[in-house]
PDB file of C-alpha atoms and ligand atoms in Angstrom:
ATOM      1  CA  UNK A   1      24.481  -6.346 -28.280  1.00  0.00           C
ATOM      2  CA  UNK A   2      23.980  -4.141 -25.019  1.00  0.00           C
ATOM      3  CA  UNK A   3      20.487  -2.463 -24.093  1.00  0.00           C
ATOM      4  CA  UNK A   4      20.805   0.882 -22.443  1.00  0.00           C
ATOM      5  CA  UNK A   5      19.106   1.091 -19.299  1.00  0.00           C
ATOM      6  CA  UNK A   6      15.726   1.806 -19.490  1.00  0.00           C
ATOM      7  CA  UNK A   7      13.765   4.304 -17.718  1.00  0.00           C
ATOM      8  CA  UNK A   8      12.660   2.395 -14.468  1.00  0.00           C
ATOM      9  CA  UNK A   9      16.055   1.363 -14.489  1.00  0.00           C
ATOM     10  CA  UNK A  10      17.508   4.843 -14.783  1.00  0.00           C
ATOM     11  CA  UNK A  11      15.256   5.718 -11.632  1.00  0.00           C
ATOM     12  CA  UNK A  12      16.615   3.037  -9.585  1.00  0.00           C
ATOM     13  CA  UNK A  13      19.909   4.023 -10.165  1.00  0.00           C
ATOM     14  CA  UNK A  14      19.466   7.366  -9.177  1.00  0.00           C
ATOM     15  CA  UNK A  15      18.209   6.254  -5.870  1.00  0.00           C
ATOM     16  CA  UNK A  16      20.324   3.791  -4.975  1.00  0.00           C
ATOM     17  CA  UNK A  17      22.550   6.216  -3.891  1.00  0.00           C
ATOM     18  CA  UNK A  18      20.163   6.764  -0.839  1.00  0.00           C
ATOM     19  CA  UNK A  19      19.006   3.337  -0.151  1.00  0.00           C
ATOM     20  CA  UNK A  20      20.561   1.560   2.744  1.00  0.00           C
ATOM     21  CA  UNK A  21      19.601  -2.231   1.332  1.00  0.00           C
ATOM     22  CA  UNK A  22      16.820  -3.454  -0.923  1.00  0.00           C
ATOM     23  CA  UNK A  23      14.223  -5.856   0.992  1.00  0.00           C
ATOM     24  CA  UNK A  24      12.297  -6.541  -1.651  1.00  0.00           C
ATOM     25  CA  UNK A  25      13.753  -7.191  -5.232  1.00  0.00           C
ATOM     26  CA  UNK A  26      11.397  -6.609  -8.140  1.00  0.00           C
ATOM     27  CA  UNK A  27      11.053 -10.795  -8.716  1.00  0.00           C
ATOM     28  CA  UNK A  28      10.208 -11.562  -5.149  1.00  0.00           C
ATOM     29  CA  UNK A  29       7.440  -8.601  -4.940  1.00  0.00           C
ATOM     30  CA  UNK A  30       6.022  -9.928  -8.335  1.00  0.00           C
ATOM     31  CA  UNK A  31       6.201 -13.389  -7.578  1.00  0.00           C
ATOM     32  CA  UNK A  32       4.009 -12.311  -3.740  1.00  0.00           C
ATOM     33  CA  UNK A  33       1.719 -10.651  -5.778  1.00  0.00           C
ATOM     34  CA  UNK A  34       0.764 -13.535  -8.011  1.00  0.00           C
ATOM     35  CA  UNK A  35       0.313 -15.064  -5.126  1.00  0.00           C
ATOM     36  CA  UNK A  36      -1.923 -12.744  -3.608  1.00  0.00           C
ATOM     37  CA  UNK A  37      -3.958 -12.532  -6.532  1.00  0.00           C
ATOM     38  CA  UNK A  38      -4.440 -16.511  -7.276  1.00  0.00           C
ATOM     39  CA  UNK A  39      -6.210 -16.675  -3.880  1.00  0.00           C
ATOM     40  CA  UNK A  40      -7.941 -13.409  -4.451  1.00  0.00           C
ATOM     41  CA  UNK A  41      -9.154 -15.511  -7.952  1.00  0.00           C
ATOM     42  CA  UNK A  42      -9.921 -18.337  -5.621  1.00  0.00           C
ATOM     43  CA  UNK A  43     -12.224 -16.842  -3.343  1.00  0.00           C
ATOM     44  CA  UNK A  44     -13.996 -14.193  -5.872  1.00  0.00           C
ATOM     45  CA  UNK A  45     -14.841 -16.899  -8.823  1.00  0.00           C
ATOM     46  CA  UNK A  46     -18.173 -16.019 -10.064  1.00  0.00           C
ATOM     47  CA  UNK A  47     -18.458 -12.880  -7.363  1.00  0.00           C
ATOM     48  CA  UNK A  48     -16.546 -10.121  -9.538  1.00  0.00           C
ATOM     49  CA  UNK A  49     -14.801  -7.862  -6.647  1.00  0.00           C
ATOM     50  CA  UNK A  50     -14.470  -3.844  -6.438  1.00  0.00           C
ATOM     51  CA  UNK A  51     -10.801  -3.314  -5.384  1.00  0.00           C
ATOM     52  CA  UNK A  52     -10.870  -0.380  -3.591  1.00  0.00           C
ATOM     53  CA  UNK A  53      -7.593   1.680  -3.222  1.00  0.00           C
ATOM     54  CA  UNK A  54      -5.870   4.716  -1.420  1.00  0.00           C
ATOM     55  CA  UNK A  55      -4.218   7.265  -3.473  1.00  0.00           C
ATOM     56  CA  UNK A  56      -1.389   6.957  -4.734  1.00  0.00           C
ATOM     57  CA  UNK A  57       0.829   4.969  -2.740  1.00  0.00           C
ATOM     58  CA  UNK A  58      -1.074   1.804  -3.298  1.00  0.00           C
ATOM     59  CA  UNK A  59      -1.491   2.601  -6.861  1.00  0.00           C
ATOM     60  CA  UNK A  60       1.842   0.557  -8.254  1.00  0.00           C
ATOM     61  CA  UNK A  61       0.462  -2.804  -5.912  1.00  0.00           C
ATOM     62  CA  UNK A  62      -3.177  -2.140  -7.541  1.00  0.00           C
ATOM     63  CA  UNK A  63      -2.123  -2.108 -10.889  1.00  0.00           C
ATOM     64  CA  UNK A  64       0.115  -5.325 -10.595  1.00  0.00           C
ATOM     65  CA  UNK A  65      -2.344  -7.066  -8.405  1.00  0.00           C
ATOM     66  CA  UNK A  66      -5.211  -6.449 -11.184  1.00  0.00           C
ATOM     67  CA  UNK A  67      -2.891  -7.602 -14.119  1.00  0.00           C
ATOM     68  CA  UNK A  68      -2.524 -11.315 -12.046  1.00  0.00           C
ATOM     69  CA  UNK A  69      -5.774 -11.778 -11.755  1.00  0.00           C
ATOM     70  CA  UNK A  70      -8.139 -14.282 -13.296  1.00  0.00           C
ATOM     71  CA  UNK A  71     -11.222 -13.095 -12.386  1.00  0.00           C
ATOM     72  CA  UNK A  72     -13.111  -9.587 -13.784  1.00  0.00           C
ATOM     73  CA  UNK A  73     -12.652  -6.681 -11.408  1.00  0.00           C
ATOM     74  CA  UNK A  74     -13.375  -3.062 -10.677  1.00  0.00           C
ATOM     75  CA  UNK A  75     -10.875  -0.733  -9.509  1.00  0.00           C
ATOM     76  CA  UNK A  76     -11.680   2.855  -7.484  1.00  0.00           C
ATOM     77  CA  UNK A  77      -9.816   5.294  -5.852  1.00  0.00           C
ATOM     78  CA  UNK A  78     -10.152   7.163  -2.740  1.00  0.00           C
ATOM     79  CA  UNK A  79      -7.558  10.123  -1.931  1.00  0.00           C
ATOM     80  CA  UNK A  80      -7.338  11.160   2.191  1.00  0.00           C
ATOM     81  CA  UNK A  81      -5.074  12.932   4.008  1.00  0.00           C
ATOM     82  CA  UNK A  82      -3.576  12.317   7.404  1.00  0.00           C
ATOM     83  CA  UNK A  83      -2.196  15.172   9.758  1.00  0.00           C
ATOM     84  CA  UNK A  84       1.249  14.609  10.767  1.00  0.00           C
ATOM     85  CA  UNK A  85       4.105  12.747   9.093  1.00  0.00           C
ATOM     86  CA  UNK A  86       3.619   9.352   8.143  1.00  0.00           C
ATOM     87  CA  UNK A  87       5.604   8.151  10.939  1.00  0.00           C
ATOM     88  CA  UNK A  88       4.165  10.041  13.880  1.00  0.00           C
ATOM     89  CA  UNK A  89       0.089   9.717  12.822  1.00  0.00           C
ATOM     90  CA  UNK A  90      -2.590  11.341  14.971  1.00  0.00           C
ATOM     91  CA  UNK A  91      -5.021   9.319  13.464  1.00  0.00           C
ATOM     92  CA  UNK A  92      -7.048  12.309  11.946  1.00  0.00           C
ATOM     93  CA  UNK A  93      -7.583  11.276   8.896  1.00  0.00           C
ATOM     94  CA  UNK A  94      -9.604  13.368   6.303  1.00  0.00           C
ATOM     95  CA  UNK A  95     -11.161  12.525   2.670  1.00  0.00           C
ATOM     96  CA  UNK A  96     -10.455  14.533   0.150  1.00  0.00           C
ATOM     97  CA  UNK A  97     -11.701  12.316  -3.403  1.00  0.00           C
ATOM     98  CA  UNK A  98     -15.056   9.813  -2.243  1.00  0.00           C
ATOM     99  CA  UNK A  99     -15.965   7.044  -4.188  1.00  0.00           C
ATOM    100  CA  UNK A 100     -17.031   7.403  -7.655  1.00  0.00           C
ATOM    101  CA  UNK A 101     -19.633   4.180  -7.454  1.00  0.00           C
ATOM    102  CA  UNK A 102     -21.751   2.966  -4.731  1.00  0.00           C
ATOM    103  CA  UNK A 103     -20.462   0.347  -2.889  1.00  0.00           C
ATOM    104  CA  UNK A 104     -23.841  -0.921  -1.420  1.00  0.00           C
ATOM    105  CA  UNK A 105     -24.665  -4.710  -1.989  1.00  0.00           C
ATOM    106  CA  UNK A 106     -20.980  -4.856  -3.185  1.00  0.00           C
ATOM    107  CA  UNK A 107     -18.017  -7.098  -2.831  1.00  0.00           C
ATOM    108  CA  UNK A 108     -15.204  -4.939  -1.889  1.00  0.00           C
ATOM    109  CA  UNK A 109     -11.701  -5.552  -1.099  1.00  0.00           C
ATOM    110  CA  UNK A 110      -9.590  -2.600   0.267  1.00  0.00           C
ATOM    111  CA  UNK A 111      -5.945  -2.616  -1.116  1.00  0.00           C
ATOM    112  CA  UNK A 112      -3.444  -1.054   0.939  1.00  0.00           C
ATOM    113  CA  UNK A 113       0.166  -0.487   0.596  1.00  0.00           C
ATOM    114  CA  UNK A 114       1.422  -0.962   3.743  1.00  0.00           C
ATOM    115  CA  UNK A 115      -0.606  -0.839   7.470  1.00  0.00           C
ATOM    116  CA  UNK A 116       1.447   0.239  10.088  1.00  0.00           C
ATOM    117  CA  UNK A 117      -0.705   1.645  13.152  1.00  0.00           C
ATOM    118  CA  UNK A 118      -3.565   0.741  11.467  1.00  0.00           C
ATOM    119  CA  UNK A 119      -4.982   3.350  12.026  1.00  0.00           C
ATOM    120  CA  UNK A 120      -6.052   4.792   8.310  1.00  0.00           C
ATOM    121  CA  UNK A 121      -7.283   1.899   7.114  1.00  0.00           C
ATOM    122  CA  UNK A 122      -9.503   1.731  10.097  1.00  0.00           C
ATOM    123  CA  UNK A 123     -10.873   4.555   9.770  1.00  0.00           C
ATOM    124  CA  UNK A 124     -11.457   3.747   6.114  1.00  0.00           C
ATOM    125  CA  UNK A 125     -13.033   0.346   6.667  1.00  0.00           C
ATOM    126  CA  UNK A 126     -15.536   1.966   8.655  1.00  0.00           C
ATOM    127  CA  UNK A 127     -16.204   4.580   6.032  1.00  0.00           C
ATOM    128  CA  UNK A 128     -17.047   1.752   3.706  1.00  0.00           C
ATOM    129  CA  UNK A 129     -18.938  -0.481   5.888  1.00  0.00           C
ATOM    130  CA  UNK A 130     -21.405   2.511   6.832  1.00  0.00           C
ATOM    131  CA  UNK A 131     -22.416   2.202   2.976  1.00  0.00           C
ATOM    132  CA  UNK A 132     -23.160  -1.633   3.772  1.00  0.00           C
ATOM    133  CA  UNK A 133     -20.814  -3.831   0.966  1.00  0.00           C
ATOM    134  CA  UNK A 134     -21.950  -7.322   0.614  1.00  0.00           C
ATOM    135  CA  UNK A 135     -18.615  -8.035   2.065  1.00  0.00           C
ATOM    136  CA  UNK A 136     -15.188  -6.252   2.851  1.00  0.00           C
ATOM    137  CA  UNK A 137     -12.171  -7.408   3.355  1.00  0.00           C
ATOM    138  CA  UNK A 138      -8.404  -5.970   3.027  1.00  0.00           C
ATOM    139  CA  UNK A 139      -5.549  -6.612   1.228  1.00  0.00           C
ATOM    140  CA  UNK A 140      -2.263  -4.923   1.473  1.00  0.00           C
ATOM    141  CA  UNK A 141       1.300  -5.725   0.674  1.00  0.00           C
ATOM    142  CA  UNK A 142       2.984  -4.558   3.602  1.00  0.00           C
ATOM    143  CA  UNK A 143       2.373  -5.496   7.335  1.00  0.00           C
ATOM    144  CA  UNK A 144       4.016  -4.232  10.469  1.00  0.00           C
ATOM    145  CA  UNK A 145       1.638  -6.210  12.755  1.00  0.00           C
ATOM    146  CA  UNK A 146       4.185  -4.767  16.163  1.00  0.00           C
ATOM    147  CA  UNK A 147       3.242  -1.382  15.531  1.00  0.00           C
ATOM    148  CA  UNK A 148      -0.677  -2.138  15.264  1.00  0.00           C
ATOM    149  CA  UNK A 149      -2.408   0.794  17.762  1.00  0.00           C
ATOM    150  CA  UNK A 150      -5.948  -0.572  15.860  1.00  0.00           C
ATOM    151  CA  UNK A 151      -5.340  -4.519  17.392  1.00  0.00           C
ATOM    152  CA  UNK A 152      -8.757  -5.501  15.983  1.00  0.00           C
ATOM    153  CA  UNK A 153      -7.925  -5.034  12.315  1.00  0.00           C
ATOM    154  CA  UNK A 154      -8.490  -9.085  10.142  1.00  0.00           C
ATOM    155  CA  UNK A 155      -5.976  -8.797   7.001  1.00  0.00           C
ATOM    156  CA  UNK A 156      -7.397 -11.317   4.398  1.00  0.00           C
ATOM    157  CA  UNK A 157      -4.420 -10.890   2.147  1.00  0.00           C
ATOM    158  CA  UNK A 158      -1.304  -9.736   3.641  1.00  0.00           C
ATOM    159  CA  UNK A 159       2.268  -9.519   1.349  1.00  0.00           C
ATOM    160  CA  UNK A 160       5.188  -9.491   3.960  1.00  0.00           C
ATOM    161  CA  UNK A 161       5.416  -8.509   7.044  1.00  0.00           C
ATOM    162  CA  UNK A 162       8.008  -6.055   7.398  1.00  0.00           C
ATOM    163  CA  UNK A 163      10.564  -4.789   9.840  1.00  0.00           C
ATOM    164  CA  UNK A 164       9.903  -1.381  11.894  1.00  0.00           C
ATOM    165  CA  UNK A 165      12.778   1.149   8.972  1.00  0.00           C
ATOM    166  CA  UNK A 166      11.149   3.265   7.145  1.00  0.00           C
ATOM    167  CA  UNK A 167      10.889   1.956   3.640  1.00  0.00           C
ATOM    168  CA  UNK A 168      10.268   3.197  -0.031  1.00  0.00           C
ATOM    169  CA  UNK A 169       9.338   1.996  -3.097  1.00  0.00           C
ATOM    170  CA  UNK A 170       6.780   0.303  -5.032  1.00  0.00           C
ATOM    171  CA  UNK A 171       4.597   3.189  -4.484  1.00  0.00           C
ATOM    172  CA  UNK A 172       6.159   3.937  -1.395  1.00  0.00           C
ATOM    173  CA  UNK A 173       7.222   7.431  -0.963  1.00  0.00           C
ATOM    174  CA  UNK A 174       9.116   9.722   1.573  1.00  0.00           C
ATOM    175  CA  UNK A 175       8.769  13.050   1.027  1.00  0.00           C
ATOM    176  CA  UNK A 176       6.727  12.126  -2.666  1.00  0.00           C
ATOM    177  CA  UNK A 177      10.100  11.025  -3.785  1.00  0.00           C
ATOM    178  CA  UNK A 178      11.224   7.412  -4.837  1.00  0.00           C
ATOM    179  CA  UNK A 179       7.778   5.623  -5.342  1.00  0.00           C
ATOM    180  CA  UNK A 180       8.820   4.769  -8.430  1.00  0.00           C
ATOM    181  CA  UNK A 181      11.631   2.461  -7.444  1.00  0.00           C
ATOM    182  CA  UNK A 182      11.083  -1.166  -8.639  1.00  0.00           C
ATOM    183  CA  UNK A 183      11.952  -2.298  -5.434  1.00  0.00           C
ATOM    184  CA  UNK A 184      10.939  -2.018  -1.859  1.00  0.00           C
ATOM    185  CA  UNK A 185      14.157  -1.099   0.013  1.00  0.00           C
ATOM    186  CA  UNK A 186      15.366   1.024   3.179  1.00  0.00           C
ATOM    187  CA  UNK A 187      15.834   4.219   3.215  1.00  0.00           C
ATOM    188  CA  UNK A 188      19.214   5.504   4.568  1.00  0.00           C
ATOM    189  CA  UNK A 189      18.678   6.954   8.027  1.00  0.00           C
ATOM    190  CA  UNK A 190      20.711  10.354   6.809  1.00  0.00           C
ATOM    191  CA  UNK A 191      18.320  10.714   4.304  1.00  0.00           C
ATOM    192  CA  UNK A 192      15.885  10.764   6.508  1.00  0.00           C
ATOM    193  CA  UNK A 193      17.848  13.001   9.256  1.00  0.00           C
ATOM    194  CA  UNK A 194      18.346  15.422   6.470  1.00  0.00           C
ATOM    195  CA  UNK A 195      14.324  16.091   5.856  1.00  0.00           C
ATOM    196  CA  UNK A 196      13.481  16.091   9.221  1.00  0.00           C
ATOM    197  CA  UNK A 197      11.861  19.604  10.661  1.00  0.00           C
ATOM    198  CA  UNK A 198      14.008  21.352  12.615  1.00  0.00           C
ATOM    199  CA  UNK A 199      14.008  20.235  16.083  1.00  0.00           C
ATOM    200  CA  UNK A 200      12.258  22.768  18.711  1.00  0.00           C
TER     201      UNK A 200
HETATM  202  P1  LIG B 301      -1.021   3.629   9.404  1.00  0.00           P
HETATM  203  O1  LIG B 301      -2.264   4.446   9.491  1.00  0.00           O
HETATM  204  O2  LIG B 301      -0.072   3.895  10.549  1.00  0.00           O
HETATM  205  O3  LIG B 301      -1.283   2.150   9.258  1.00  0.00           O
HETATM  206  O4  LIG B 301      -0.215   4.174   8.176  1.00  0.00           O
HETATM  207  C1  LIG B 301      -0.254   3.706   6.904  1.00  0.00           C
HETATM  208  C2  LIG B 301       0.347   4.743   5.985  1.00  0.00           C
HETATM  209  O5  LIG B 301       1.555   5.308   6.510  1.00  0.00           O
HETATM  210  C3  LIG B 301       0.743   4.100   4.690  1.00  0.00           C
HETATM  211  O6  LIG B 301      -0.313   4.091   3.735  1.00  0.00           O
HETATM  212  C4  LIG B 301       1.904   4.964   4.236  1.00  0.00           C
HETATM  213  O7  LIG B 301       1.433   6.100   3.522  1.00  0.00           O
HETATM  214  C5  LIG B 301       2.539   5.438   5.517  1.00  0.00           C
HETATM  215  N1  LIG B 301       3.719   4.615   5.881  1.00  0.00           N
HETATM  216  C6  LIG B 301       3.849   3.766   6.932  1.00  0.00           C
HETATM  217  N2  LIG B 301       5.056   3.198   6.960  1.00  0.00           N
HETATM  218  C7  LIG B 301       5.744   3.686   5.894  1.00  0.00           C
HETATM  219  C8  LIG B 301       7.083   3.447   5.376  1.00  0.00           C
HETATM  220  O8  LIG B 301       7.901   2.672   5.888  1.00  0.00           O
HETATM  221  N3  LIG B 301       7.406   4.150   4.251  1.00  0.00           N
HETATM  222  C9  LIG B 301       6.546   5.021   3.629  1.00  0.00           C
HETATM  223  N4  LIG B 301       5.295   5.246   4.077  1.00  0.00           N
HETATM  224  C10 LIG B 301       4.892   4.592   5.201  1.00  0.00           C
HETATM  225 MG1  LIG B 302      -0.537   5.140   1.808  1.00  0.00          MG
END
């Protein structure tokens, strides 16, 4: 008997045309996220964490990472907005969806999709920590530790480090397109030419 593709499927194949190569298959990322979340388990037995997340492109890693683990959680969203492309960030970075609970007396983990500068989630861990957590700590899938401009960030849980193309996937988007691949892959650089503003 044959299965027609499904949905996710269908999406994946209607990218592929612009992906370059696929880092991440869907079994490695879900195997790295068990893993993530049996040491997340580990070290929050008996202290229930609030996972604290970044709209949207965390949102796909949230909702996996949640599912693996074994101990009862919170989830909450914060949405921001940074001026200038992702790939060229001034580090202005402005809130535009807070919180809904307090945070104060709290364990809180901050899950991230990918940290490149650093520079967002810096600002956001010191957004939290001004509303004194019990304890903070972050989380994200992606690393580029080589283009870190915040050096002092500590990454409790970090998924793979990852090399300096500009990926997609998972949540990750360019242009609000192709976060809904299953994958993480590359995108292809004339993609990428194409949407670029006109030069001056
Ligand atoms: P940072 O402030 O430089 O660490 O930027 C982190 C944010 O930039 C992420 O949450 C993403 O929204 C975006 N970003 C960084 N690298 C990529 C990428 O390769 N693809 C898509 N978005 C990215
Ligand atoms: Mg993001």
């Amino acid at each position: 008997m044959t299965c027609s593709p499904g949905p996710i499927r269908g999406a994946a194949d209607a990218a592929a045309a612009d992906i370059q190569e696929i880092l991440f298959p869907e079994a490695q990322i879900t195997a790295r996220v068990g893993e993530l979340a049996a040491a997340i388990s580990r070290d929050y037995a008996g202290r229930p964490p609030l996972l604290v997340s970044v709209l949207k492109g965390a949102v796909y890693f949230l909702t996996d990472l949640t599912r693996a683990l074994t101990v009862p959680v919170e989830i909450d969203f914060m949405a921001i907005t940074t001026y200038g492309s992702a790939r060229a960030q001034s580090g202005v970075v402005r809130m535009i969806k807070d919180l809904d609970v307090e945070i104060t007396g709290r364990d809180v983990v901050l899950v991230e999709d990918i940290i490149d500068t650093g520079l967002t989630a810096g600002y956001l861990l010191r957004l939290l920590q001004a509303r004194s957590p019990a304890s903070l700590r972050i989380c994200t899938l992606l690393d580029r530790p080589y283009r870190r401009i915040l050096e002092t960030l500590d990454i409790a849980y970090r998924g793979f480090e990852v090399p300096d193309r500009f990926l997609v996937g998972y949540g990750l988007d360019y242009r609000e397109r192709y976060r809904q691949l299953p994958y993480i892959g590359v995108l292809k650089n004339e993609v990428l030419a194409a949407g670029a503003p006109a030069g001056p």
